[in-house]
Amino acid sequence: MIVVGDEVRTAIAAQEPVVALESTIFSTLGLPSPANAEALHLCLSAVRNAGATPALTALVDGVIWAGVPEELYERVLGSSVKLAARDLAIATSQKFSSGATTVSASVAIAEQVGIEVFATGGIGGVHRESEITADVSADLNALAQHPVMAVSAGAKAFLDLPRTLEYLETQSVPVIGWQTNEFPAFYTRTSGLQISHRVEDAREAAQLHLDRRGLGQGGTLLVVPIPSEAELDSFEIDRAIEKSLAEVQERGLVGPQVTPHVLAAVEKATGGESVAANLALAEHNAYIAGQVAVEIAAR
Ligand code: PSU
Ligand code: MN
């Protein structure tokens, strides 16, 4: 069962702008404490500053929330259980104590309760060496399936970005640059990979979303480069990523363990710089998502 928080329910009923947020990024799996709590508050405020209502998704005591109430934030921040879309019914039927939602779970919840815009840091994607591991994030199919506009700083840089773009094309998910012609690489603004379509503002993004909805089609990925002042050095970040991926292999980590481990290892290798970058891009995405939600609600 999904419980919609009071404020979010009122906003949806009044057709006011709402932005869904995932919670893995705010859990122990996404960012180290206390940066996780800081990120949560920055993202919630950013959505509000844009004029929309934030709807944090997560599971607490067997209940899925769209709009977790403030008194339960600690439970989300402390969760170490990752819930992708396929895990939601397991977590409710078996009454998990807590669970952090990934992008796939979050957009599934968003559609179910009538939220059309979603913000995250970076989506999951096709992992490097996926030809061996077959590791492709469920996020990509979920974006195709649920008619939600997802705002992200591209896909995480340790993924295979060209294959991620190919997969999104196969799944019919439009990838739209926010004032850019390039697919951003999460910690850096550029990847060298061209994307064919861009929008200049929230109004254009909203129109695109509404037109897709009118065609009965699925979600759209709006990719927003990390703000310049927070961008990391691409050479350094590449080195940190190489090192972290080697560690993942050595330890034989697979499946959902991979992403949290790489995020933590990159943090160590960059002396915490990656965390500051992650915070900045997540907050920025939440703000842009808020603007898009406002434009959609205005139609
Ligand atoms: N973006 C971040 N931090 C994160 C994630 C994304 O800045 O922790 C999470 C998201 O919840 C995303 C998940 O859905 O990682 C992808 O995991 P996987 O690669 O196992 O599908
Ligand atoms: Mn995976």
mmCIF file with all atom_site columns, N, CA and C in Angstrom, residues 93-155:
data_model
loop_
_atom_site.group_PDB
_atom_site.id
_atom_site.type_symbol
_atom_site.label_atom_id
_atom_site.label_alt_id
_atom_site.label_comp_id
_atom_site.label_asym_id
_atom_site.label_entity_id
_atom_site.label_seq_id
_atom_site.pdbx_PDB_ins_code
_atom_site.Cartn_x
_atom_site.Cartn_y
_atom_site.Cartn_z
_atom_site.occupancy
_atom_site.B_iso_or_equiv
_atom_site.pdbx_formal_charge
_atom_site.auth_seq_id
_atom_site.auth_comp_id
_atom_site.auth_asym_id
_atom_site.auth_atom_id
_atom_site.pdbx_PDB_model_num
ATOM 1   N N  . SER A 1 93  ? 4.675  -6.703  1.741   1.00 0.00 ? 93  SER A N  1
ATOM 2   C CA . SER A 1 93  ? 4.027  -7.954  2.178   1.00 0.00 ? 93  SER A CA 1
ATOM 3   C C  . SER A 1 93  ? 4.800  -8.585  3.325   1.00 0.00 ? 93  SER A C  1
ATOM 4   N N  . GLN A 1 94  ? 6.106  -8.386  3.343   1.00 0.00 ? 94  GLN A N  1
ATOM 5   C CA . GLN A 1 94  ? 6.912  -8.958  4.427   1.00 0.00 ? 94  GLN A CA 1
ATOM 6   C C  . GLN A 1 94  ? 7.233  -7.928  5.503   1.00 0.00 ? 94  GLN A C  1
ATOM 7   N N  . LYS A 1 95  ? 6.603  -6.778  5.418   1.00 0.00 ? 95  LYS A N  1
ATOM 8   C CA . LYS A 1 95  ? 6.713  -5.730  6.439   1.00 0.00 ? 95  LYS A CA 1
ATOM 9   C C  . LYS A 1 95  ? 8.146  -5.416  6.834   1.00 0.00 ? 95  LYS A C  1
ATOM 10  N N  . PHE A 1 96  ? 8.941  -5.051  5.852   1.00 0.00 ? 96  PHE A N  1
ATOM 11  C CA . PHE A 1 96  ? 10.304 -4.601  6.127   1.00 0.00 ? 96  PHE A CA 1
ATOM 12  C C  . PHE A 1 96  ? 10.237 -3.401  7.069   1.00 0.00 ? 96  PHE A C  1
ATOM 13  N N  . SER A 1 97  ? 11.245 -3.279  7.911   1.00 0.00 ? 97  SER A N  1
ATOM 14  C CA . SER A 1 97  ? 11.266 -2.169  8.860   1.00 0.00 ? 97  SER A CA 1
ATOM 15  C C  . SER A 1 97  ? 11.540 -0.841  8.145   1.00 0.00 ? 97  SER A C  1
ATOM 16  N N  . SER A 1 98  ? 12.483 -0.857  7.203   1.00 0.00 ? 98  SER A N  1
ATOM 17  C CA . SER A 1 98  ? 12.702 0.353   6.412   1.00 0.00 ? 98  SER A CA 1
ATOM 18  C C  . SER A 1 98  ? 13.275 -0.029  5.060   1.00 0.00 ? 98  SER A C  1
ATOM 19  N N  . GLY A 1 99  ? 13.167 0.883   4.107   1.00 0.00 ? 99  GLY A N  1
ATOM 20  C CA . GLY A 1 99  ? 13.725 0.643   2.786   1.00 0.00 ? 99  GLY A CA 1
ATOM 21  C C  . GLY A 1 99  ? 13.886 1.954   2.049   1.00 0.00 ? 99  GLY A C  1
ATOM 22  N N  . ALA A 1 100 ? 15.022 2.094   1.363   1.00 0.00 ? 100 ALA A N  1
ATOM 23  C CA . ALA A 1 100 ? 15.280 3.295   0.574   1.00 0.00 ? 100 ALA A CA 1
ATOM 24  C C  . ALA A 1 100 ? 14.963 2.980   -0.875  1.00 0.00 ? 100 ALA A C  1
ATOM 25  N N  . THR A 1 101 ? 14.222 3.875   -1.509  1.00 0.00 ? 101 THR A N  1
ATOM 26  C CA . THR A 1 101 ? 13.796 3.640   -2.885  1.00 0.00 ? 101 THR A CA 1
ATOM 27  C C  . THR A 1 101 ? 14.866 4.089   -3.880  1.00 0.00 ? 101 THR A C  1
ATOM 28  N N  . THR A 1 102 ? 15.048 3.306   -4.920  1.00 0.00 ? 102 THR A N  1
ATOM 29  C CA . THR A 1 102 ? 15.912 3.720   -6.030  1.00 0.00 ? 102 THR A CA 1
ATOM 30  C C  . THR A 1 102 ? 15.067 4.522   -7.019  1.00 0.00 ? 102 THR A C  1
ATOM 31  N N  . VAL A 1 103 ? 15.705 4.920   -8.098  1.00 0.00 ? 103 VAL A N  1
ATOM 32  C CA . VAL A 1 103 ? 14.977 5.640   -9.147  1.00 0.00 ? 103 VAL A CA 1
ATOM 33  C C  . VAL A 1 103 ? 13.826 4.783   -9.674  1.00 0.00 ? 103 VAL A C  1
ATOM 34  N N  . SER A 1 104 ? 14.084 3.501   -9.906  1.00 0.00 ? 104 SER A N  1
ATOM 35  C CA . SER A 1 104 ? 13.029 2.658   -10.493 1.00 0.00 ? 104 SER A CA 1
ATOM 36  C C  . SER A 1 104 ? 11.824 2.571   -9.567  1.00 0.00 ? 104 SER A C  1
ATOM 37  N N  . ALA A 1 105 ? 12.072 2.387   -8.274  1.00 0.00 ? 105 ALA A N  1
ATOM 38  C CA . ALA A 1 105 ? 10.965 2.295   -7.315  1.00 0.00 ? 105 ALA A CA 1
ATOM 39  C C  . ALA A 1 105 ? 10.225 3.620   -7.240  1.00 0.00 ? 105 ALA A C  1
ATOM 40  N N  . SER A 1 106 ? 11.000 4.687   -7.260  1.00 0.00 ? 106 SER A N  1
ATOM 41  C CA . SER A 1 106 ? 10.430 6.005   -7.068  1.00 0.00 ? 106 SER A CA 1
ATOM 42  C C  . SER A 1 106 ? 9.520  6.433   -8.220  1.00 0.00 ? 106 SER A C  1
ATOM 43  N N  . VAL A 1 107 ? 9.930  6.165   -9.455  1.00 0.00 ? 107 VAL A N  1
ATOM 44  C CA . VAL A 1 107 ? 9.068  6.570   -10.572 1.00 0.00 ? 107 VAL A CA 1
ATOM 45  C C  . VAL A 1 107 ? 7.825  5.680   -10.646 1.00 0.00 ? 107 VAL A C  1
ATOM 46  N N  . ALA A 1 108 ? 7.962  4.441   -10.193 1.00 0.00 ? 108 ALA A N  1
ATOM 47  C CA . ALA A 1 108 ? 6.789  3.559   -10.134 1.00 0.00 ? 108 ALA A CA 1
ATOM 48  C C  . ALA A 1 108 ? 5.778  4.113   -9.125  1.00 0.00 ? 108 ALA A C  1
ATOM 49  N N  . ILE A 1 109 ? 6.277  4.525   -7.972  1.00 0.00 ? 109 ILE A N  1
ATOM 50  C CA . ILE A 1 109 ? 5.402  5.102   -6.936  1.00 0.00 ? 109 ILE A CA 1
ATOM 51  C C  . ILE A 1 109 ? 4.791  6.412   -7.446  1.00 0.00 ? 109 ILE A C  1
ATOM 52  N N  . ALA A 1 110 ? 5.617  7.225   -8.082  1.00 0.00 ? 110 ALA A N  1
ATOM 53  C CA . ALA A 1 110 ? 5.151  8.522   -8.586  1.00 0.00 ? 110 ALA A CA 1
ATOM 54  C C  . ALA A 1 110 ? 3.956  8.335   -9.521  1.00 0.00 ? 110 ALA A C  1
ATOM 55  N N  . GLU A 1 111 ? 4.097  7.439   -10.482 1.00 0.00 ? 111 GLU A N  1
ATOM 56  C CA . GLU A 1 111 ? 2.987  7.240   -11.415 1.00 0.00 ? 111 GLU A CA 1
ATOM 57  C C  . GLU A 1 111 ? 1.723  6.797   -10.678 1.00 0.00 ? 111 GLU A C  1
ATOM 58  N N  . GLN A 1 112 ? 1.917  5.877   -9.747  1.00 0.00 ? 112 GLN A N  1
ATOM 59  C CA . GLN A 1 112 ? 0.776  5.299   -9.029  1.00 0.00 ? 112 GLN A CA 1
ATOM 60  C C  . GLN A 1 112 ? -0.043 6.367   -8.291  1.00 0.00 ? 112 GLN A C  1
ATOM 61  N N  . VAL A 1 113 ? 0.646  7.397   -7.781  1.00 0.00 ? 113 VAL A N  1
ATOM 62  C CA . VAL A 1 113 ? -0.084 8.413   -6.998  1.00 0.00 ? 113 VAL A CA 1
ATOM 63  C C  . VAL A 1 113 ? -0.347 9.699   -7.794  1.00 0.00 ? 113 VAL A C  1
ATOM 64  N N  . GLY A 1 114 ? 0.104  9.723   -9.054  1.00 0.00 ? 114 GLY A N  1
ATOM 65  C CA . GLY A 1 114 ? -0.205 10.883  -9.888  1.00 0.00 ? 114 GLY A CA 1
ATOM 66  C C  . GLY A 1 114 ? 0.798  12.020  -9.816  1.00 0.00 ? 114 GLY A C  1
ATOM 67  N N  . ILE A 1 115 ? 2.077  11.682  -9.596  1.00 0.00 ? 115 ILE A N  1
ATOM 68  C CA . ILE A 1 115 ? 3.134  12.713  -9.625  1.00 0.00 ? 115 ILE A CA 1
ATOM 69  C C  . ILE A 1 115 ? 3.871  12.570  -10.958 1.00 0.00 ? 115 ILE A C  1
ATOM 70  N N  . GLU A 1 116 ? 4.128  13.700  -11.630 1.00 0.00 ? 116 GLU A N  1
ATOM 71  C CA . GLU A 1 116 ? 4.665  13.614  -12.991 1.00 0.00 ? 116 GLU A CA 1
ATOM 72  C C  . GLU A 1 116 ? 6.126  14.008  -13.125 1.00 0.00 ? 116 GLU A C  1
ATOM 73  N N  . VAL A 1 117 ? 6.706  14.538  -12.048 1.00 0.00 ? 117 VAL A N  1
ATOM 74  C CA . VAL A 1 117 ? 8.106  14.971  -12.129 1.00 0.00 ? 117 VAL A CA 1
ATOM 75  C C  . VAL A 1 117 ? 8.877  14.341  -10.966 1.00 0.00 ? 117 VAL A C  1
ATOM 76  N N  . PHE A 1 118 ? 10.117 13.989  -11.257 1.00 0.00 ? 118 PHE A N  1
ATOM 77  C CA . PHE A 1 118 ? 10.940 13.261  -10.293 1.00 0.00 ? 118 PHE A CA 1
ATOM 78  C C  . PHE A 1 118 ? 12.368 13.800  -10.366 1.00 0.00 ? 118 PHE A C  1
ATOM 79  N N  . ALA A 1 119 ? 13.042 13.884  -9.224  1.00 0.00 ? 119 ALA A N  1
ATOM 80  C CA . ALA A 1 119 ? 14.442 14.333  -9.237  1.00 0.00 ? 119 ALA A CA 1
ATOM 81  C C  . ALA A 1 119 ? 15.332 13.352  -8.486  1.00 0.00 ? 119 ALA A C  1
ATOM 82  N N  . THR A 1 120 ? 16.546 13.197  -9.001  1.00 0.00 ? 120 THR A N  1
ATOM 83  C CA . THR A 1 120 ? 17.560 12.372  -8.356  1.00 0.00 ? 120 THR A CA 1
ATOM 84  C C  . THR A 1 120 ? 18.916 13.016  -8.581  1.00 0.00 ? 120 THR A C  1
ATOM 85  N N  . GLY A 1 121 ? 19.987 12.342  -8.128  1.00 0.00 ? 121 GLY A N  1
ATOM 86  C CA . GLY A 1 121 ? 21.340 12.789  -8.443  1.00 0.00 ? 121 GLY A CA 1
ATOM 87  C C  . GLY A 1 121 ? 21.692 12.290  -9.833  1.00 0.00 ? 121 GLY A C  1
ATOM 88  N N  . GLY A 1 122 ? 21.965 10.994  -9.900  1.00 0.00 ? 122 GLY A N  1
ATOM 89  C CA . GLY A 1 122 ? 22.249 10.381  -11.195 1.00 0.00 ? 122 GLY A CA 1
ATOM 90  C C  . GLY A 1 122 ? 21.514 9.056   -11.270 1.00 0.00 ? 122 GLY A C  1
ATOM 91  N N  . ILE A 1 123 ? 20.958 8.757   -12.427 1.00 0.00 ? 123 ILE A N  1
ATOM 92  C CA . ILE A 1 123 ? 20.253 7.480   -12.562 1.00 0.00 ? 123 ILE A CA 1
ATOM 93  C C  . ILE A 1 123 ? 21.264 6.338   -12.643 1.00 0.00 ? 123 ILE A C  1
ATOM 94  N N  . GLY A 1 124 ? 20.781 5.129   -12.405 1.00 0.00 ? 124 GLY A N  1
ATOM 95  C CA . GLY A 1 124 ? 21.578 3.940   -12.686 1.00 0.00 ? 124 GLY A CA 1
ATOM 96  C C  . GLY A 1 124 ? 21.622 3.739   -14.191 1.00 0.00 ? 124 GLY A C  1
ATOM 97  N N  . GLY A 1 125 ? 22.473 2.833   -14.656 1.00 0.00 ? 125 GLY A N  1
ATOM 98  C CA . GLY A 1 125 ? 22.571 2.633   -16.097 1.00 0.00 ? 125 GLY A CA 1
ATOM 99  C C  . GLY A 1 125 ? 23.181 1.290   -16.426 1.00 0.00 ? 125 GLY A C  1
ATOM 100 N N  . VAL A 1 126 ? 23.747 1.225   -17.624 1.00 0.00 ? 126 VAL A N  1
ATOM 101 C CA . VAL A 1 126 ? 24.440 0.008   -18.043 1.00 0.00 ? 126 VAL A CA 1
ATOM 102 C C  . VAL A 1 126 ? 25.830 0.032   -17.411 1.00 0.00 ? 126 VAL A C  1
ATOM 103 N N  . HIS A 1 127 ? 26.156 -0.991  -16.662 1.00 0.00 ? 127 HIS A N  1
ATOM 104 C CA . HIS A 1 127 ? 27.472 -1.016  -16.004 1.00 0.00 ? 127 HIS A CA 1
ATOM 105 C C  . HIS A 1 127 ? 28.567 -1.378  -17.002 1.00 0.00 ? 127 HIS A C  1
ATOM 106 N N  . ARG A 1 128 ? 29.774 -0.930  -16.703 1.00 0.00 ? 128 ARG A N  1
ATOM 107 C CA . ARG A 1 128 ? 30.914 -1.329  -17.540 1.00 0.00 ? 128 ARG A CA 1
ATOM 108 C C  . ARG A 1 128 ? 31.058 -2.846  -17.437 1.00 0.00 ? 128 ARG A C  1
ATOM 109 N N  . GLU A 1 129 ? 31.472 -3.465  -18.507 1.00 0.00 ? 129 GLU A N  1
ATOM 110 C CA . GLU A 1 129 ? 31.571 -4.933  -18.603 1.00 0.00 ? 129 GLU A CA 1
ATOM 111 C C  . GLU A 1 129 ? 30.218 -5.615  -18.432 1.00 0.00 ? 129 GLU A C  1
ATOM 112 N N  . SER A 1 130 ? 29.172 -4.922  -18.794 1.00 0.00 ? 130 SER A N  1
ATOM 113 C CA . SER A 1 130 ? 27.838 -5.542  -18.692 1.00 0.00 ? 130 SER A CA 1
ATOM 114 C C  . SER A 1 130 ? 27.734 -6.745  -19.629 1.00 0.00 ? 130 SER A C  1
ATOM 115 N N  . GLU A 1 131 ? 28.606 -6.784  -20.645 1.00 0.00 ? 131 GLU A N  1
ATOM 116 C CA . GLU A 1 131 ? 28.569 -7.940  -21.551 1.00 0.00 ? 131 GLU A CA 1
ATOM 117 C C  . GLU A 1 131 ? 28.953 -9.214  -20.805 1.00 0.00 ? 131 GLU A C  1
ATOM 118 N N  . ILE A 1 132 ? 29.634 -9.046  -19.664 1.00 0.00 ? 132 ILE A N  1
ATOM 119 C CA . ILE A 1 132 ? 29.993 -10.209 -18.841 1.00 0.00 ? 132 ILE A CA 1
ATOM 120 C C  . ILE A 1 132 ? 29.002 -10.370 -17.685 1.00 0.00 ? 132 ILE A C  1
ATOM 121 N N  . THR A 1 133 ? 28.705 -9.244  -17.010 1.00 0.00 ? 133 THR A N  1
ATOM 122 C CA . THR A 1 133 ? 27.884 -9.338  -15.797 1.00 0.00 ? 133 THR A CA 1
ATOM 123 C C  . THR A 1 133 ? 26.385 -9.228  -16.075 1.00 0.00 ? 133 THR A C  1
ATOM 124 N N  . ALA A 1 134 ? 26.021 -8.693  -17.220 1.00 0.00 ? 134 ALA A N  1
ATOM 125 C CA . ALA A 1 134 ? 24.614 -8.418  -17.552 1.00 0.00 ? 134 ALA A CA 1
ATOM 126 C C  . ALA A 1 134 ? 23.986 -7.409  -16.599 1.00 0.00 ? 134 ALA A C  1
ATOM 127 N N  . ASP A 1 135 ? 24.807 -6.597  -15.925 1.00 0.00 ? 135 ASP A N  1
ATOM 128 C CA . ASP A 1 135 ? 24.284 -5.644  -14.947 1.00 0.00 ? 135 ASP A CA 1
ATOM 129 C C  . ASP A 1 135 ? 23.813 -4.362  -15.629 1.00 0.00 ? 135 ASP A C  1
ATOM 130 N N  . VAL A 1 136 ? 22.514 -4.276  -15.784 1.00 0.00 ? 136 VAL A N  1
ATOM 131 C CA . VAL A 1 136 ? 21.876 -3.070  -16.321 1.00 0.00 ? 136 VAL A CA 1
ATOM 132 C C  . VAL A 1 136 ? 20.856 -2.628  -15.285 1.00 0.00 ? 136 VAL A C  1
ATOM 133 N N  . SER A 1 137 ? 20.955 -1.398  -14.834 1.00 0.00 ? 137 SER A N  1
ATOM 134 C CA . SER A 1 137 ? 20.057 -0.927  -13.781 1.00 0.00 ? 137 SER A CA 1
ATOM 135 C C  . SER A 1 137 ? 18.596 -1.003  -14.223 1.00 0.00 ? 137 SER A C  1
ATOM 136 N N  . ALA A 1 138 ? 17.766 -1.416  -13.293 1.00 0.00 ? 138 ALA A N  1
ATOM 137 C CA . ALA A 1 138 ? 16.315 -1.446  -13.553 1.00 0.00 ? 138 ALA A CA 1
ATOM 138 C C  . ALA A 1 138 ? 15.765 -0.036  -13.740 1.00 0.00 ? 138 ALA A C  1
ATOM 139 N N  . ASP A 1 139 ? 16.564 0.971   -13.386 1.00 0.00 ? 139 ASP A N  1
ATOM 140 C CA . ASP A 1 139 ? 16.127 2.356   -13.579 1.00 0.00 ? 139 ASP A CA 1
ATOM 141 C C  . ASP A 1 139 ? 15.730 2.609   -15.039 1.00 0.00 ? 139 ASP A C  1
ATOM 142 N N  . LEU A 1 140 ? 16.486 2.039   -15.967 1.00 0.00 ? 140 LEU A N  1
ATOM 143 C CA . LEU A 1 140 ? 16.288 2.377   -17.381 1.00 0.00 ? 140 LEU A CA 1
ATOM 144 C C  . LEU A 1 140 ? 14.931 1.894   -17.888 1.00 0.00 ? 140 LEU A C  1
ATOM 145 N N  . ASN A 1 141 ? 14.580 0.663   -17.559 1.00 0.00 ? 141 ASN A N  1
ATOM 146 C CA . ASN A 1 141 ? 13.268 0.165   -17.973 1.00 0.00 ? 141 ASN A CA 1
ATOM 147 C C  . ASN A 1 141 ? 12.143 0.909   -17.269 1.00 0.00 ? 141 ASN A C  1
ATOM 148 N N  . ALA A 1 142 ? 12.407 1.257   -16.005 1.00 0.00 ? 142 ALA A N  1
ATOM 149 C CA . ALA A 1 142 ? 11.370 1.966   -15.243 1.00 0.00 ? 142 ALA A CA 1
ATOM 150 C C  . ALA A 1 142 ? 11.100 3.331   -15.868 1.00 0.00 ? 142 ALA A C  1
ATOM 151 N N  . LEU A 1 143 ? 12.142 3.991   -16.350 1.00 0.00 ? 143 LEU A N  1
ATOM 152 C CA . LEU A 1 143 ? 11.943 5.296   -16.999 1.00 0.00 ? 143 LEU A CA 1
ATOM 153 C C  . LEU A 1 143 ? 11.074 5.133   -18.239 1.00 0.00 ? 143 LEU A C  1
ATOM 154 N N  . ALA A 1 144 ? 11.280 4.030   -18.948 1.00 0.00 ? 144 ALA A N  1
ATOM 155 C CA . ALA A 1 144 ? 10.486 3.781   -20.155 1.00 0.00 ? 144 ALA A CA 1
ATOM 156 C C  . ALA A 1 144 ? 9.033  3.515   -19.809 1.00 0.00 ? 144 ALA A C  1
ATOM 157 N N  . GLN A 1 145 ? 8.826  2.848   -18.695 1.00 0.00 ? 145 GLN A N  1
ATOM 158 C CA . GLN A 1 145 ? 7.496  2.339   -18.343 1.00 0.00 ? 145 GLN A CA 1
ATOM 159 C C  . GLN A 1 145 ? 6.582  3.410   -17.729 1.00 0.00 ? 145 GLN A C  1
ATOM 160 N N  . HIS A 1 146 ? 7.161  4.281   -16.917 1.00 0.00 ? 146 HIS A N  1
ATOM 161 C CA . HIS A 1 146 ? 6.325  5.206   -16.138 1.00 0.00 ? 146 HIS A CA 1
ATOM 162 C C  . HIS A 1 146 ? 6.402  6.627   -16.709 1.00 0.00 ? 146 HIS A C  1
ATOM 163 N N  . PRO A 1 147 ? 5.247  7.237   -16.985 1.00 0.00 ? 147 PRO A N  1
ATOM 164 C CA . PRO A 1 147 ? 5.232  8.524   -17.676 1.00 0.00 ? 147 PRO A CA 1
ATOM 165 C C  . PRO A 1 147 ? 5.587  9.700   -16.766 1.00 0.00 ? 147 PRO A C  1
ATOM 166 N N  . VAL A 1 148 ? 6.834  9.717   -16.372 1.00 0.00 ? 148 VAL A N  1
ATOM 167 C CA . VAL A 1 148 ? 7.321  10.715  -15.420 1.00 0.00 ? 148 VAL A CA 1
ATOM 168 C C  . VAL A 1 148 ? 8.516  11.405  -16.065 1.00 0.00 ? 148 VAL A C  1
ATOM 169 N N  . MET A 1 149 ? 8.648  12.705  -15.849 1.00 0.00 ? 149 MET A N  1
ATOM 170 C CA . MET A 1 149 ? 9.867  13.371  -16.303 1.00 0.00 ? 149 MET A CA 1
ATOM 171 C C  . MET A 1 149 ? 10.897 13.271  -15.185 1.00 0.00 ? 149 MET A C  1
ATOM 172 N N  . ALA A 1 150 ? 12.019 12.587  -15.466 1.00 0.00 ? 150 ALA A N  1
ATOM 173 C CA . ALA A 1 150 ? 13.057 12.364  -14.457 1.00 0.00 ? 150 ALA A CA 1
ATOM 174 C C  . ALA A 1 150 ? 14.209 13.327  -14.702 1.00 0.00 ? 150 ALA A C  1
ATOM 175 N N  . VAL A 1 151 ? 14.601 14.038  -13.655 1.00 0.00 ? 151 VAL A N  1
ATOM 176 C CA . VAL A 1 151 ? 15.672 15.027  -13.776 1.00 0.00 ? 151 VAL A CA 1
ATOM 177 C C  . VAL A 1 151 ? 16.919 14.478  -13.088 1.00 0.00 ? 151 VAL A C  1
ATOM 178 N N  . SER A 1 152 ? 18.019 14.396  -13.834 1.00 0.00 ? 152 SER A N  1
ATOM 179 C CA . SER A 1 152 ? 19.231 13.782  -13.301 1.00 0.00 ? 152 SER A CA 1
ATOM 180 C C  . SER A 1 152 ? 20.464 14.407  -13.956 1.00 0.00 ? 152 SER A C  1
ATOM 181 N N  . ALA A 1 153 ? 21.609 14.303  -13.263 1.00 0.00 ? 153 ALA A N  1
ATOM 182 C CA . ALA A 1 153 ? 22.858 14.866  -13.799 1.00 0.00 ? 153 ALA A CA 1
ATOM 183 C C  . ALA A 1 153 ? 23.526 13.863  -14.728 1.00 0.00 ? 153 ALA A C  1
ATOM 184 N N  . GLY A 1 154 ? 22.741 13.229  -15.573 1.00 0.00 ? 154 GLY A N  1
ATOM 185 C CA . GLY A 1 154 ? 23.244 12.162  -16.434 1.00 0.00 ? 154 GLY A CA 1
ATOM 186 C C  . GLY A 1 154 ? 23.230 10.875  -15.639 1.00 0.00 ? 154 GLY A C  1
ATOM 187 N N  . ALA A 1 155 ? 24.034 9.925   -16.059 1.00 0.00 ? 155 ALA A N  1
ATOM 188 C CA . ALA A 1 155 ? 24.147 8.680   -15.305 1.00 0.00 ? 155 ALA A CA 1
ATOM 189 C C  . ALA A 1 155 ? 25.499 8.704   -14.602 1.00 0.00 ? 155 ALA A C  1
#
